[in-house]
Amino acid sequence: MRRTLTVTLIALQLLFFSHLVHSMINLFISRTEMNRTLGLDVQLNYIENGVINLYSVKFPYRINTGISYVQFSWNAKIIDRPMHYTIRVISHANDVIPLLHIPPSGKVPLKTES
């Protein structure tokens, strides 16, 4: 049996004055995490250098019922100032309880964090 984790970044709001020309964010599922959850040896990028990968967000991320979490990684490449974020997670499935292990708002890390 497989569950579906819909990875829709509904309320990921990057709060900064200028456009992404000055700041870039990356949000992805690492190669190690993809291998653990799906058995695939690839990295899945949702946002790469500030650009949303519209292809990857179209598809649900189907995982086996034995998988209890999916770990996302992220970082920012900042030229001139910190990038602030506000985030919340929403589940459209009754059997999936979304948990976020980062503060609901703060600064995007410069080094990759999971």
PDB file of C-alpha atoms in Angstrom:
ATOM      1  CA  MET A   1       0.000   0.000   0.000  1.00  0.00           C
ATOM      2  CA  ARG A   2       1.263   3.459  -0.852  1.00  0.00           C
ATOM      3  CA  ARG A   3       0.440   6.818   0.641  1.00  0.00           C
ATOM      4  CA  THR A   4       0.635  10.016  -1.298  1.00  0.00           C
ATOM      5  CA  LEU A   5       2.510  12.986   0.032  1.00  0.00           C
ATOM      6  CA  THR A   6       1.406  15.947  -1.989  1.00  0.00           C
ATOM      7  CA  VAL A   7       4.304  18.318  -2.104  1.00  0.00           C
ATOM      8  CA  THR A   8       2.589  21.584  -2.743  1.00  0.00           C
ATOM      9  CA  LEU A   9       4.379  24.550  -1.346  1.00  0.00           C
ATOM     10  CA  ILE A  10       1.137  26.319  -0.576  1.00  0.00           C
ATOM     11  CA  ALA A  11       2.395  28.863   1.861  1.00  0.00           C
ATOM     12  CA  LEU A  12       6.117  29.073   1.350  1.00  0.00           C
ATOM     13  CA  GLN A  13       6.554  32.798   1.297  1.00  0.00           C
ATOM     14  CA  LEU A  14       9.981  34.227   0.756  1.00  0.00           C
ATOM     15  CA  LEU A  15       9.969  37.675   2.250  1.00  0.00           C
ATOM     16  CA  PHE A  16      12.479  40.067   0.818  1.00  0.00           C
ATOM     17  CA  PHE A  17      12.309  43.477  -0.874  1.00  0.00           C
ATOM     18  CA  SER A  18      13.760  42.726  -4.250  1.00  0.00           C
ATOM     19  CA  HIS A  19      13.151  39.925  -6.698  1.00  0.00           C
ATOM     20  CA  LEU A  20      15.136  36.664  -6.652  1.00  0.00           C
ATOM     21  CA  VAL A  21      17.872  38.365  -8.675  1.00  0.00           C
ATOM     22  CA  HIS A  22      19.603  39.279  -5.407  1.00  0.00           C
ATOM     23  CA  SER A  23      18.817  36.104  -3.442  1.00  0.00           C
ATOM     24  CA  MET A  24      18.415  32.499  -4.463  1.00  0.00           C
ATOM     25  CA  ILE A  25      16.909  29.604  -2.521  1.00  0.00           C
ATOM     26  CA  ASN A  26      17.135  25.861  -3.091  1.00  0.00           C
ATOM     27  CA  LEU A  27      14.560  23.398  -1.719  1.00  0.00           C
ATOM     28  CA  PHE A  28      15.043  19.731  -2.541  1.00  0.00           C
ATOM     29  CA  ILE A  29      14.886  16.105  -1.450  1.00  0.00           C
ATOM     30  CA  SER A  30      18.459  14.825  -1.382  1.00  0.00           C
ATOM     31  CA  ARG A  31      19.718  11.817  -3.295  1.00  0.00           C
ATOM     32  CA  THR A  32      20.134   9.923   0.001  1.00  0.00           C
ATOM     33  CA  GLU A  33      16.552  10.700   1.059  1.00  0.00           C
ATOM     34  CA  MET A  34      15.144   9.771  -2.369  1.00  0.00           C
ATOM     35  CA  ASN A  35      16.978   6.455  -2.145  1.00  0.00           C
ATOM     36  CA  ARG A  36      15.616   5.825   1.382  1.00  0.00           C
ATOM     37  CA  THR A  37      12.000   6.688   0.521  1.00  0.00           C
ATOM     38  CA  LEU A  38      11.648   5.609  -3.115  1.00  0.00           C
ATOM     39  CA  GLY A  39      14.747   3.583  -3.957  1.00  0.00           C
ATOM     40  CA  LEU A  40      15.806   6.119  -6.598  1.00  0.00           C
ATOM     41  CA  ASP A  41      19.352   7.445  -6.959  1.00  0.00           C
ATOM     42  CA  VAL A  42      18.415  11.036  -7.881  1.00  0.00           C
ATOM     43  CA  GLN A  43      17.926  14.385  -6.183  1.00  0.00           C
ATOM     44  CA  LEU A  44      14.471  15.965  -6.544  1.00  0.00           C
ATOM     45  CA  ASN A  45      14.616  19.759  -6.818  1.00  0.00           C
ATOM     46  CA  TYR A  46      11.497  21.775  -6.037  1.00  0.00           C
ATOM     47  CA  ILE A  47      13.174  25.177  -6.064  1.00  0.00           C
ATOM     48  CA  GLU A  48      16.584  25.547  -7.692  1.00  0.00           C
ATOM     49  CA  ASN A  49      18.474  28.847  -7.611  1.00  0.00           C
ATOM     50  CA  GLY A  50      15.242  30.682  -6.859  1.00  0.00           C
ATOM     51  CA  VAL A  51      13.230  29.102  -9.691  1.00  0.00           C
ATOM     52  CA  ILE A  52      10.320  26.778  -8.877  1.00  0.00           C
ATOM     53  CA  ASN A  53      10.569  23.507 -10.799  1.00  0.00           C
ATOM     54  CA  LEU A  54       7.008  23.391 -12.130  1.00  0.00           C
ATOM     55  CA  TYR A  55       7.538  19.882 -13.465  1.00  0.00           C
ATOM     56  CA  SER A  56       8.409  18.348 -10.080  1.00  0.00           C
ATOM     57  CA  VAL A  57       5.555  20.015  -8.173  1.00  0.00           C
ATOM     58  CA  LYS A  58       2.974  18.563 -10.594  1.00  0.00           C
ATOM     59  CA  PHE A  59       3.370  15.028  -9.339  1.00  0.00           C
ATOM     60  CA  PRO A  60       2.468  13.525  -5.960  1.00  0.00           C
ATOM     61  CA  TYR A  61       5.341  11.981  -4.024  1.00  0.00           C
ATOM     62  CA  ARG A  62       4.098   8.427  -3.382  1.00  0.00           C
ATOM     63  CA  ILE A  63       5.735   6.631  -0.478  1.00  0.00           C
ATOM     64  CA  ASN A  64       5.195   3.254   1.164  1.00  0.00           C
ATOM     65  CA  THR A  65       3.180   3.183   4.380  1.00  0.00           C
ATOM     66  CA  GLY A  66       6.328   2.120   6.262  1.00  0.00           C
ATOM     67  CA  ILE A  67       7.910   5.528   5.613  1.00  0.00           C
ATOM     68  CA  SER A  68       7.005   7.845   8.484  1.00  0.00           C
ATOM     69  CA  TYR A  69       8.657  11.046   7.270  1.00  0.00           C
ATOM     70  CA  VAL A  70      10.295  12.742   4.307  1.00  0.00           C
ATOM     71  CA  GLN A  71      13.251  15.006   4.924  1.00  0.00           C
ATOM     72  CA  PHE A  72      13.618  18.125   2.775  1.00  0.00           C
ATOM     73  CA  SER A  73      16.870  20.064   2.486  1.00  0.00           C
ATOM     74  CA  TRP A  74      17.337  23.728   1.723  1.00  0.00           C
ATOM     75  CA  ASN A  75      19.802  26.579   1.549  1.00  0.00           C
ATOM     76  CA  ALA A  76      20.145  30.106   0.230  1.00  0.00           C
ATOM     77  CA  LYS A  77      22.778  31.768  -1.886  1.00  0.00           C
ATOM     78  CA  ILE A  78      22.635  35.333  -0.684  1.00  0.00           C
ATOM     79  CA  ILE A  79      24.512  38.188  -2.236  1.00  0.00           C
ATOM     80  CA  ASP A  80      23.706  41.168  -0.066  1.00  0.00           C
ATOM     81  CA  ARG A  81      21.385  40.379   2.880  1.00  0.00           C
ATOM     82  CA  PRO A  82      19.655  37.570   4.830  1.00  0.00           C
ATOM     83  CA  MET A  83      16.567  35.993   3.272  1.00  0.00           C
ATOM     84  CA  HIS A  84      13.597  35.644   5.606  1.00  0.00           C
ATOM     85  CA  TYR A  85      10.923  32.977   5.214  1.00  0.00           C
ATOM     86  CA  THR A  86       7.472  32.119   6.516  1.00  0.00           C
ATOM     87  CA  ILE A  87       6.284  28.543   6.026  1.00  0.00           C
ATOM     88  CA  ARG A  88       3.386  26.292   6.955  1.00  0.00           C
ATOM     89  CA  VAL A  89       2.463  22.807   5.861  1.00  0.00           C
ATOM     90  CA  ILE A  90      -0.996  21.540   5.031  1.00  0.00           C
ATOM     91  CA  SER A  91      -2.097  17.969   4.420  1.00  0.00           C
ATOM     92  CA  HIS A  92      -5.068  17.172   2.230  1.00  0.00           C
ATOM     93  CA  ALA A  93      -5.096  13.572   3.481  1.00  0.00           C
ATOM     94  CA  ASN A  94      -6.637  12.649   6.827  1.00  0.00           C
ATOM     95  CA  ASP A  95      -4.018   9.964   7.499  1.00  0.00           C
ATOM     96  CA  VAL A  96      -1.025  12.278   6.991  1.00  0.00           C
ATOM     97  CA  ILE A  97      -0.196  14.653   9.824  1.00  0.00           C
ATOM     98  CA  PRO A  98       2.208  17.332   8.614  1.00  0.00           C
ATOM     99  CA  LEU A  99       5.028  18.138  11.025  1.00  0.00           C
ATOM    100  CA  LEU A 100       7.558  20.869  10.555  1.00  0.00           C
ATOM    101  CA  HIS A 101      10.839  20.656  12.442  1.00  0.00           C
ATOM    102  CA  ILE A 102      11.884  24.240  11.773  1.00  0.00           C
ATOM    103  CA  PRO A 103      10.430  27.473  13.142  1.00  0.00           C
ATOM    104  CA  PRO A 104       7.421  28.798  11.173  1.00  0.00           C
ATOM    105  CA  SER A 105       9.489  31.876  10.281  1.00  0.00           C
ATOM    106  CA  GLY A 106      13.140  32.828  10.299  1.00  0.00           C
ATOM    107  CA  LYS A 107      16.159  33.147   8.020  1.00  0.00           C
ATOM    108  CA  VAL A 108      16.955  30.650   5.266  1.00  0.00           C
ATOM    109  CA  PRO A 109      20.287  28.930   6.102  1.00  0.00           C
ATOM    110  CA  LEU A 110      23.341  29.641   3.956  1.00  0.00           C
ATOM    111  CA  LYS A 111      24.626  26.073   4.339  1.00  0.00           C
ATOM    112  CA  THR A 112      22.450  23.125   3.357  1.00  0.00           C
ATOM    113  CA  GLU A 113      20.247  21.979   6.240  1.00  0.00           C
ATOM    114  CA  SER A 114      17.708  19.175   6.402  1.00  0.00           C
TER     115      SER A 114
END
